Tab-separated table of C-alpha atoms in Angstrom:
chain	number	residue	atom	x	y	z
A	20	UNK	CA	-43.796	37.140	9.871
A	21	UNK	CA	-41.389	34.999	9.445
A	22	UNK	CA	-39.144	33.737	12.251
A	23	UNK	CA	-35.549	32.376	12.079
A	24	UNK	CA	-34.558	30.321	14.649
A	25	UNK	CA	-31.089	27.888	14.465
A	26	UNK	CA	-31.289	24.434	15.633
A	27	UNK	CA	-29.051	23.402	18.017
A	28	UNK	CA	-30.744	20.862	20.520
A	29	UNK	CA	-31.713	17.481	19.430
A	30	UNK	CA	-35.021	17.910	19.060
A	31	UNK	CA	-34.230	21.102	16.855
A	32	UNK	CA	-32.164	19.128	14.861
A	33	UNK	CA	-34.592	16.360	14.378
A	34	UNK	CA	-37.131	18.892	13.231
A	35	UNK	CA	-34.807	20.247	10.697
A	36	UNK	CA	-34.226	16.688	9.415
A	37	UNK	CA	-38.061	16.052	9.080
A	38	UNK	CA	-39.131	18.839	7.892
A	39	UNK	CA	-38.850	17.757	4.242
A	40	UNK	CA	-41.022	14.546	5.585
A	41	UNK	CA	-43.848	17.269	5.783
A	42	UNK	CA	-43.939	19.086	2.330
A	43	UNK	CA	-42.969	15.761	0.157
A	44	UNK	CA	-45.318	13.537	1.936
A	45	UNK	CA	-47.693	13.028	-1.041
A	46	UNK	CA	-44.863	12.977	-3.959
A	47	UNK	CA	-44.193	9.704	-5.308
A	48	UNK	CA	-40.766	10.763	-6.690
A	49	UNK	CA	-39.081	12.216	-2.969
A	50	UNK	CA	-36.581	9.728	-1.401
A	51	UNK	CA	-36.720	10.245	2.298
A	52	UNK	CA	-32.942	9.815	4.120
A	53	UNK	CA	-32.838	7.698	6.856
A	54	UNK	CA	-33.501	10.079	9.985
A	55	UNK	CA	-31.091	8.462	12.556
A	56	UNK	CA	-28.521	8.636	9.560
A	57	UNK	CA	-28.997	12.010	8.702
A	58	UNK	CA	-28.524	13.026	12.425
A	59	UNK	CA	-25.367	11.818	12.682
A	60	UNK	CA	-24.063	13.781	9.587
A	61	UNK	CA	-24.701	16.692	11.402
A	62	UNK	CA	-23.325	15.753	14.778
A	63	UNK	CA	-20.083	17.407	15.220
A	64	UNK	CA	-18.701	15.155	17.454
A	65	UNK	CA	-19.208	12.090	15.056
A	66	UNK	CA	-18.461	13.331	11.562
A	67	UNK	CA	-15.230	14.263	10.748
A	68	UNK	CA	-16.001	17.109	8.454
A	69	UNK	CA	-16.179	19.105	11.094
A	70	UNK	CA	-12.432	19.099	11.663
A	71	UNK	CA	-12.144	21.421	8.563
A	72	UNK	CA	-15.575	22.894	8.419
A	73	UNK	CA	-18.410	24.713	10.584
A	74	UNK	CA	-22.352	24.405	9.894
A	75	UNK	CA	-25.505	26.102	11.455
A	76	UNK	CA	-29.060	24.879	10.715
A	77	UNK	CA	-31.860	27.549	10.359
A	78	UNK	CA	-35.363	26.999	10.485
A	79	UNK	CA	-38.043	29.229	9.232
A	80	UNK	CA	-41.349	29.666	11.245
A	81	UNK	CA	-44.270	31.187	10.412
A	82	UNK	CA	-46.253	31.847	13.538
A	83	UNK	CA	-45.310	28.011	14.933
A	84	UNK	CA	-45.243	26.195	11.753
A	85	UNK	CA	-41.933	25.089	10.771
A	86	UNK	CA	-42.087	26.185	6.803
A	87	UNK	CA	-38.560	26.103	5.831
A	88	UNK	CA	-34.788	25.080	6.324
A	89	UNK	CA	-31.365	25.589	5.568
A	90	UNK	CA	-27.652	24.599	6.435
A	91	UNK	CA	-24.793	27.550	6.100
A	92	UNK	CA	-21.634	25.697	5.806
A	93	UNK	CA	-17.839	27.111	5.592
A	94	UNK	CA	-15.519	24.691	4.529
A	95	UNK	CA	-11.856	25.925	5.603
A	96	UNK	CA	-10.162	23.367	3.341
A	97	UNK	CA	-11.442	25.127	0.404
A	98	UNK	CA	-11.026	28.492	1.490
A	99	UNK	CA	-7.373	27.793	2.767
A	100	UNK	CA	-6.169	25.637	0.580
A	101	UNK	CA	-7.742	26.447	-2.780
A	102	UNK	CA	-8.165	30.188	-1.694
A	103	UNK	CA	-12.080	30.292	-2.543
A	104	UNK	CA	-14.018	32.373	-0.165
A	105	UNK	CA	-17.224	30.580	-0.413
A	106	UNK	CA	-20.179	30.670	1.680
A	107	UNK	CA	-21.573	27.257	1.156
A	108	UNK	CA	-25.661	26.087	2.049
A	109	UNK	CA	-27.497	22.819	1.486
A	110	UNK	CA	-30.284	21.182	2.854
A	111	UNK	CA	-32.543	24.080	1.715
A	112	UNK	CA	-36.121	23.447	1.705
A	113	UNK	CA	-39.118	25.770	2.176
A	114	UNK	CA	-42.721	25.924	1.067
A	115	UNK	CA	-43.836	28.237	-1.870
A	116	UNK	CA	-43.629	31.462	-0.320
A	117	UNK	CA	-40.710	33.865	-1.446
A	118	UNK	CA	-40.537	35.799	2.306
A	119	UNK	CA	-39.571	32.317	3.725
A	120	UNK	CA	-37.055	31.390	1.114
A	121	UNK	CA	-35.490	34.791	1.495
A	122	UNK	CA	-35.300	35.124	5.254
A	123	UNK	CA	-33.223	31.970	4.720
A	124	UNK	CA	-30.777	32.890	2.137
A	125	UNK	CA	-30.400	36.145	4.204
A	126	UNK	CA	-29.464	34.674	6.905
A	127	UNK	CA	-26.797	32.706	5.173
A	128	UNK	CA	-25.246	35.633	3.375
A	129	UNK	CA	-25.322	37.340	6.697
A	130	UNK	CA	-22.653	34.706	8.580
A	131	UNK	CA	-20.649	35.247	5.138
A	132	UNK	CA	-20.578	38.914	5.305
A	133	UNK	CA	-19.262	38.497	8.924
A	134	UNK	CA	-16.827	35.735	7.891
A	135	UNK	CA	-15.859	38.515	5.254
A	136	UNK	CA	-16.585	35.586	2.489
A	137	UNK	CA	-16.842	37.042	-1.113
A	138	UNK	CA	-19.912	34.912	-2.335
A	139	UNK	CA	-22.203	32.189	-1.683
A	140	UNK	CA	-22.880	29.245	-3.528
A	141	UNK	CA	-25.568	26.133	-3.076
A	142	UNK	CA	-27.485	23.905	-2.814
A	143	UNK	CA	-24.043	21.938	-2.038
A	144	UNK	CA	-23.269	19.292	1.081
A	145	UNK	CA	-20.025	19.627	2.982
A	146	UNK	CA	-17.403	17.886	0.443
A	147	UNK	CA	-17.713	16.257	-3.000
A	148	UNK	CA	-19.231	13.310	-1.562
A	149	UNK	CA	-22.464	15.166	-0.407
A	150	UNK	CA	-25.760	15.825	-2.340
A	151	UNK	CA	-25.376	18.349	-4.591
A	152	UNK	CA	-27.408	21.014	-7.101
A	153	UNK	CA	-31.301	21.963	-7.515
A	154	UNK	CA	-33.128	20.021	-9.559
A	155	UNK	CA	-34.275	21.824	-12.762
A	156	UNK	CA	-35.337	18.955	-15.140
A	157	UNK	CA	-36.555	15.340	-14.175
A	158	UNK	CA	-39.155	16.480	-11.455
A	159	UNK	CA	-41.729	13.233	-12.615
A	160	UNK	CA	-38.758	10.767	-12.100
A	161	UNK	CA	-37.900	9.091	-9.256
A	162	UNK	CA	-35.112	10.439	-7.086
A	163	UNK	CA	-31.731	8.429	-5.825
A	164	UNK	CA	-30.648	8.376	-2.513
A	165	UNK	CA	-27.767	9.981	-3.500
A	166	UNK	CA	-29.200	13.351	-4.745
A	167	UNK	CA	-31.628	15.695	-3.482
A	168	UNK	CA	-35.147	16.262	-5.172
A	169	UNK	CA	-37.121	19.323	-5.131
A	170	UNK	CA	-40.330	20.934	-6.350
A	171	UNK	CA	-40.150	23.331	-9.901
A	172	UNK	CA	-41.474	26.300	-7.811
A	173	UNK	CA	-37.249	26.093	-6.091
A	174	UNK	CA	-35.687	27.291	-9.358
A	175	UNK	CA	-37.798	30.740	-9.579
A	176	UNK	CA	-36.869	31.598	-5.778
A	177	UNK	CA	-33.286	31.565	-6.658
A	178	UNK	CA	-33.462	33.514	-9.580
A	179	UNK	CA	-36.133	36.006	-7.516
A	180	UNK	CA	-33.336	36.491	-5.237
A	181	UNK	CA	-30.822	37.539	-7.369
A	182	UNK	CA	-28.911	34.098	-7.404
A	183	UNK	CA	-27.089	33.236	-10.991
A	184	UNK	CA	-26.222	30.000	-12.304
A	185	UNK	CA	-22.623	28.619	-10.960
A	186	UNK	CA	-22.252	25.202	-12.081
A	187	UNK	CA	-24.202	22.752	-13.945
A	188	UNK	CA	-24.426	19.205	-13.610
A	189	UNK	CA	-26.823	16.355	-15.446
A	190	UNK	CA	-27.568	13.057	-14.379
A	191	UNK	CA	-27.423	10.280	-16.843
A	192	UNK	CA	-29.303	6.839	-16.850
A	193	UNK	CA	-28.632	3.478	-19.813
A	194	UNK	CA	-30.683	0.539	-20.542
A	195	UNK	CA	-28.089	-2.362	-19.119
A	196	UNK	CA	-29.367	-3.700	-22.742
A	197	UNK	CA	-27.564	-0.889	-24.678
A	198	UNK	CA	-24.188	-2.442	-23.455
A	199	UNK	CA	-22.338	-4.332	-25.944
A	200	UNK	CA	-19.747	-6.649	-24.464
A	201	UNK	CA	-17.928	-6.566	-27.964
A	202	UNK	CA	-17.254	-2.748	-27.217
A	203	UNK	CA	-15.043	-3.646	-24.402
A	204	UNK	CA	-14.349	-7.257	-24.395
A	205	UNK	CA	-11.448	-7.356	-26.933
A	206	UNK	CA	-10.141	-3.921	-25.884
A	207	UNK	CA	-9.670	-4.514	-21.978
A	208	UNK	CA	-7.692	-7.766	-22.781
A	209	UNK	CA	-5.225	-5.664	-25.039
A	210	UNK	CA	-5.281	-2.590	-22.475
A	211	UNK	CA	-4.237	-4.921	-19.744
A	212	UNK	CA	-1.236	-6.523	-21.392
A	213	UNK	CA	-0.482	-3.300	-22.943
A	214	UNK	CA	0.169	-1.540	-19.600
A	215	UNK	CA	0.407	-4.584	-17.198
A	216	UNK	CA	-2.893	-4.405	-15.651
A	217	UNK	CA	-4.715	-6.523	-13.397
A	218	UNK	CA	-8.249	-6.545	-12.687
A	219	UNK	CA	-9.384	-7.313	-8.909
A	220	UNK	CA	-12.740	-8.203	-7.510
A	221	UNK	CA	-13.902	-9.339	-4.066
A	222	UNK	CA	-16.296	-11.927	-2.347
A	223	UNK	CA	-15.914	-10.129	1.105
A	224	UNK	CA	-15.647	-6.731	2.589
A	225	UNK	CA	-12.725	-7.760	4.611
A	226	UNK	CA	-10.930	-8.396	1.114
A	227	UNK	CA	-11.541	-4.681	-0.079
A	228	UNK	CA	-10.597	-2.717	3.228
A	229	UNK	CA	-6.825	-2.648	2.943
A	230	UNK	CA	-7.657	-1.004	-0.828
A	231	UNK	CA	-9.641	1.568	0.281
A	232	UNK	CA	-7.498	4.207	1.533
A	233	UNK	CA	-5.509	4.062	-1.248
A	234	UNK	CA	-9.158	4.347	-3.466
A	235	UNK	CA	-9.896	7.732	-1.664
A	236	UNK	CA	-6.632	8.701	-2.541
A	237	UNK	CA	-6.905	8.157	-6.216
A	238	UNK	CA	-10.538	9.916	-5.723
A	239	UNK	CA	-8.636	13.104	-4.800
A	240	UNK	CA	-6.287	12.765	-7.775
A	241	UNK	CA	-9.138	11.617	-10.280
A	242	UNK	CA	-11.063	14.857	-9.351
A	243	UNK	CA	-8.582	17.514	-8.197
A	244	UNK	CA	-8.535	19.534	-11.491
A	245	UNK	CA	-12.718	19.984	-11.550
A	246	UNK	CA	-13.887	23.306	-10.257
A	247	UNK	CA	-15.653	21.998	-7.326
A	248	UNK	CA	-12.913	19.848	-5.665
A	249	UNK	CA	-12.539	20.004	-1.910
A	250	UNK	CA	-10.183	17.111	-0.963
A	251	UNK	CA	-10.896	14.352	1.504
A	252	UNK	CA	-8.747	14.366	4.522
A	253	UNK	CA	-7.855	11.080	6.321
A	254	UNK	CA	-10.190	11.531	9.269
A	255	UNK	CA	-13.121	11.938	6.718
A	256	UNK	CA	-11.626	8.840	4.948
A	257	UNK	CA	-11.581	6.490	7.846
A	258	UNK	CA	-15.458	8.066	8.388
A	259	UNK	CA	-16.407	6.943	5.297
A	260	UNK	CA	-14.792	3.694	5.428
A	261	UNK	CA	-16.812	2.677	8.176
A	262	UNK	CA	-19.895	4.308	7.327
A	263	UNK	CA	-19.900	3.699	3.681
A	264	UNK	CA	-18.005	0.449	2.423
A	265	UNK	CA	-19.435	-1.615	4.694
A	266	UNK	CA	-22.900	-1.174	3.416
A	267	UNK	CA	-21.652	-1.511	-0.018
A	268	UNK	CA	-21.977	-5.416	-1.912
A	269	UNK	CA	-18.003	-6.414	-2.284
A	270	UNK	CA	-19.152	-7.903	-5.567
A	271	UNK	CA	-20.292	-4.200	-6.798
A	272	UNK	CA	-16.527	-2.999	-5.913
A	273	UNK	CA	-13.920	-2.842	-8.361
A	274	UNK	CA	-10.332	-2.017	-8.667
A	275	UNK	CA	-7.421	-1.837	-11.650
A	276	UNK	CA	-3.802	-2.420	-10.342
A	277	UNK	CA	-0.512	-1.970	-12.144
A	278	UNK	CA	1.969	-4.543	-11.867
A	279	UNK	CA	3.361	-3.188	-8.364
A	280	UNK	CA	-0.459	-3.587	-7.126
A	281	UNK	CA	-0.686	0.082	-7.364
A	282	UNK	CA	-4.223	1.267	-7.797
A	283	UNK	CA	-4.733	3.000	-10.852
A	284	UNK	CA	-8.658	2.686	-11.067
A	285	UNK	CA	-11.803	2.039	-9.260
A	286	UNK	CA	-15.479	1.886	-9.273
A	287	UNK	CA	-18.085	1.442	-6.698
A	288	UNK	CA	-21.623	0.496	-7.750
A	289	UNK	CA	-24.763	0.351	-5.444
A	290	UNK	CA	-28.020	-1.249	-6.132
A	291	UNK	CA	-30.735	1.444	-6.422
A	292	UNK	CA	-32.281	1.983	-2.806
A	293	UNK	CA	-35.114	4.360	-3.600
A	294	UNK	CA	-37.823	2.227	-3.124
A	295	UNK	CA	-36.750	0.376	-0.379
A	296	UNK	CA	-36.234	4.295	1.599
A	297	UNK	CA	-39.737	5.113	0.114
A	298	UNK	CA	-41.186	1.864	2.534
A	299	UNK	CA	-39.064	2.737	5.139
A	300	UNK	CA	-39.752	6.573	5.327
A	301	UNK	CA	-37.100	7.211	7.447
A	302	UNK	CA	-36.603	4.690	10.064
A	303	UNK	CA	-34.842	1.615	9.947
A	304	UNK	CA	-36.864	-0.366	12.517
A	305	UNK	CA	-39.310	-2.143	12.693
A	306	UNK	CA	-39.216	-2.675	8.978
A	307	UNK	CA	-36.764	-0.328	7.131
A	308	UNK	CA	-33.444	-2.740	7.486
A	309	UNK	CA	-35.790	-5.613	5.830
A	310	UNK	CA	-36.658	-3.384	2.821
A	311	UNK	CA	-33.283	-2.232	2.642
A	312	UNK	CA	-31.537	-6.111	2.769
A	313	UNK	CA	-34.684	-6.881	0.259
A	314	UNK	CA	-33.203	-4.227	-1.908
A	315	UNK	CA	-29.446	-5.021	-1.667
A	316	UNK	CA	-30.094	-8.416	-2.753
A	317	UNK	CA	-32.748	-8.135	-5.572
A	318	UNK	CA	-32.709	-4.307	-7.263
A	319	UNK	CA	-32.473	-4.586	-11.160
A	320	UNK	CA	-31.048	-0.931	-10.911
A	321	UNK	CA	-27.778	0.057	-10.189
A	322	UNK	CA	-26.211	3.239	-9.738
A	323	UNK	CA	-22.241	3.962	-10.462
A	324	UNK	CA	-21.518	6.246	-7.546
A	325	UNK	CA	-18.100	6.365	-7.881
A	326	UNK	CA	-15.551	6.182	-10.515
A	327	UNK	CA	-11.663	7.299	-10.846
A	328	UNK	CA	-9.094	6.567	-12.963
A	329	UNK	CA	-5.471	7.973	-12.262
A	330	UNK	CA	-4.382	11.002	-14.686
A	331	UNK	CA	-1.544	9.106	-15.917
A	332	UNK	CA	-4.088	6.435	-17.464
A	333	UNK	CA	-6.924	8.799	-18.876
A	334	UNK	CA	-7.483	8.150	-21.811
A	335	UNK	CA	-5.864	4.781	-22.365
A	336	UNK	CA	-9.173	2.663	-22.317
A	337	UNK	CA	-8.812	1.684	-18.520
A	338	UNK	CA	-12.401	1.873	-18.207
A	339	UNK	CA	-13.038	-0.763	-20.493
A	340	UNK	CA	-11.550	-3.239	-18.183
A	341	UNK	CA	-13.765	-2.165	-15.076
A	342	UNK	CA	-16.977	-2.613	-17.481
A	343	UNK	CA	-15.810	-5.826	-18.060
A	344	UNK	CA	-15.765	-6.883	-14.391
A	345	UNK	CA	-19.185	-5.517	-13.875
A	346	UNK	CA	-20.816	-6.985	-16.971
A	347	UNK	CA	-21.061	-10.560	-16.125
A	348	UNK	CA	-22.206	-9.806	-12.573
A	349	UNK	CA	-24.613	-7.336	-13.919
A	350	UNK	CA	-26.025	-10.116	-16.542
A	351	UNK	CA	-26.423	-12.527	-13.619
A	352	UNK	CA	-28.404	-10.688	-11.372
A	353	UNK	CA	-30.566	-9.300	-14.298
A	354	UNK	CA	-29.808	-5.824	-14.069
A	355	UNK	CA	-31.714	-3.568	-16.018
A	356	UNK	CA	-30.662	-0.028	-15.588
A	357	UNK	CA	-27.779	1.932	-14.835
A	358	UNK	CA	-27.556	5.480	-13.443
A	359	UNK	CA	-25.272	7.670	-12.692
A	360	UNK	CA	-24.815	10.514	-10.223
A	361	UNK	CA	-24.958	14.354	-11.204
A	362	UNK	CA	-21.511	15.100	-13.000
A	363	UNK	CA	-20.708	18.423	-13.841
A	364	UNK	CA	-21.210	19.561	-17.275
A	365	UNK	CA	-17.496	20.265	-17.763
A	366	UNK	CA	-16.405	17.193	-17.222
A	367	UNK	CA	-15.857	15.724	-20.474
A	368	UNK	CA	-13.190	12.736	-19.243
A	369	UNK	CA	-16.021	11.484	-17.734
A	370	UNK	CA	-18.510	11.863	-20.603
A	371	UNK	CA	-16.044	9.668	-23.079
A	372	UNK	CA	-15.948	6.828	-20.761
A	373	UNK	CA	-19.623	6.275	-21.259
A	374	UNK	CA	-20.132	7.357	-24.653
A	375	UNK	CA	-20.632	3.609	-26.292
A	376	UNK	CA	-23.560	3.276	-23.626
A	377	UNK	CA	-26.162	5.394	-25.476
A	378	UNK	CA	-26.594	7.200	-22.115
A	379	UNK	CA	-30.027	9.409	-21.705
A	380	UNK	CA	-29.829	12.816	-19.583
A	381	UNK	CA	-33.028	12.496	-17.640
A	382	UNK	CA	-32.271	15.107	-15.015
A	383	UNK	CA	-30.363	18.447	-14.762
A	384	UNK	CA	-29.439	20.600	-11.511
A	385	UNK	CA	-27.654	23.395	-10.833
A	386	UNK	CA	-26.040	25.309	-8.505
A	387	UNK	CA	-26.850	29.067	-8.064
A	388	UNK	CA	-24.245	32.155	-6.481
A	389	UNK	CA	-24.498	35.468	-5.004
A	390	UNK	CA	-21.845	37.712	-4.719
A	391	UNK	CA	-21.319	39.322	-1.406
A	392	UNK	CA	-18.679	41.668	-1.461
A	393	UNK	CA	-20.020	45.178	-2.955
């Protein structure tokens, strides 16, 4: 018999966070989160997303043994501003037992029906800066710290419980050796001259900070037309600035501004921390910090975490300016592989940006939905 229990205490939430450590302990490809950071994400007093969203965290038990988990999420910005009456779920992990996955999904569906929502979709996070999608291809490749990993059996559980594909995503990579600077060196000089643009590079985080709010504003404008987009609020900007920006190497943040110093494009790249996080195994102390700092300095792989171009400058080649700024620093640091985070299959604009680099799709993932209203 499967029992579902809401995780509300600190101890229960820690059990929720640590459950994947149990089922993926023998996986070479799973990348564990930092337990402390994951707990802060779920802390309603610390994460400002809870000003506009609500969440409940559930554990599945078989006897006294935890066998699954799920987060049930309602984003009120999505419902009230976009009129998308969606029940979200994420952080969905379970043993290969249909009764377990069904019981967890049923709990989410019940909440959605009580709230009179139209459908349920997942796995997704609170917002567009969270992880997304169940992996359907690429199980034998190392995960990224910014994406969920799962075993192949997950997919059959969604389908068995009446869920259908809602959105499709792909993750791509390309060798830095594929990058021919001649494809953008000349073009970027012409584009800067034609549109009166200037590229900004940074040496310190302090130099970056005055531009961060504007960067998130541009992020909202860039992705507003996508089907899955939910805007980032001012409170969330402040939170991500504190939590995220200070950990990024300032040399990996590039901005493009117009003649009035208004931001028209940006990119944020991060070194790959996957192997360092595996060594840390969820803990910063005593040696986790050391592994992460070493990766920050020495990793030969990078992840294009965020990239955005103002709608008025899309399809004008502004990305060439960004790539030109990255080329020398990547070459200097001996970068070997460049990874892209999950991108919607229908995002044609982003595909055009990368076409010259011979990208290889190495992972695919999907979100699934189920209608709630009969």
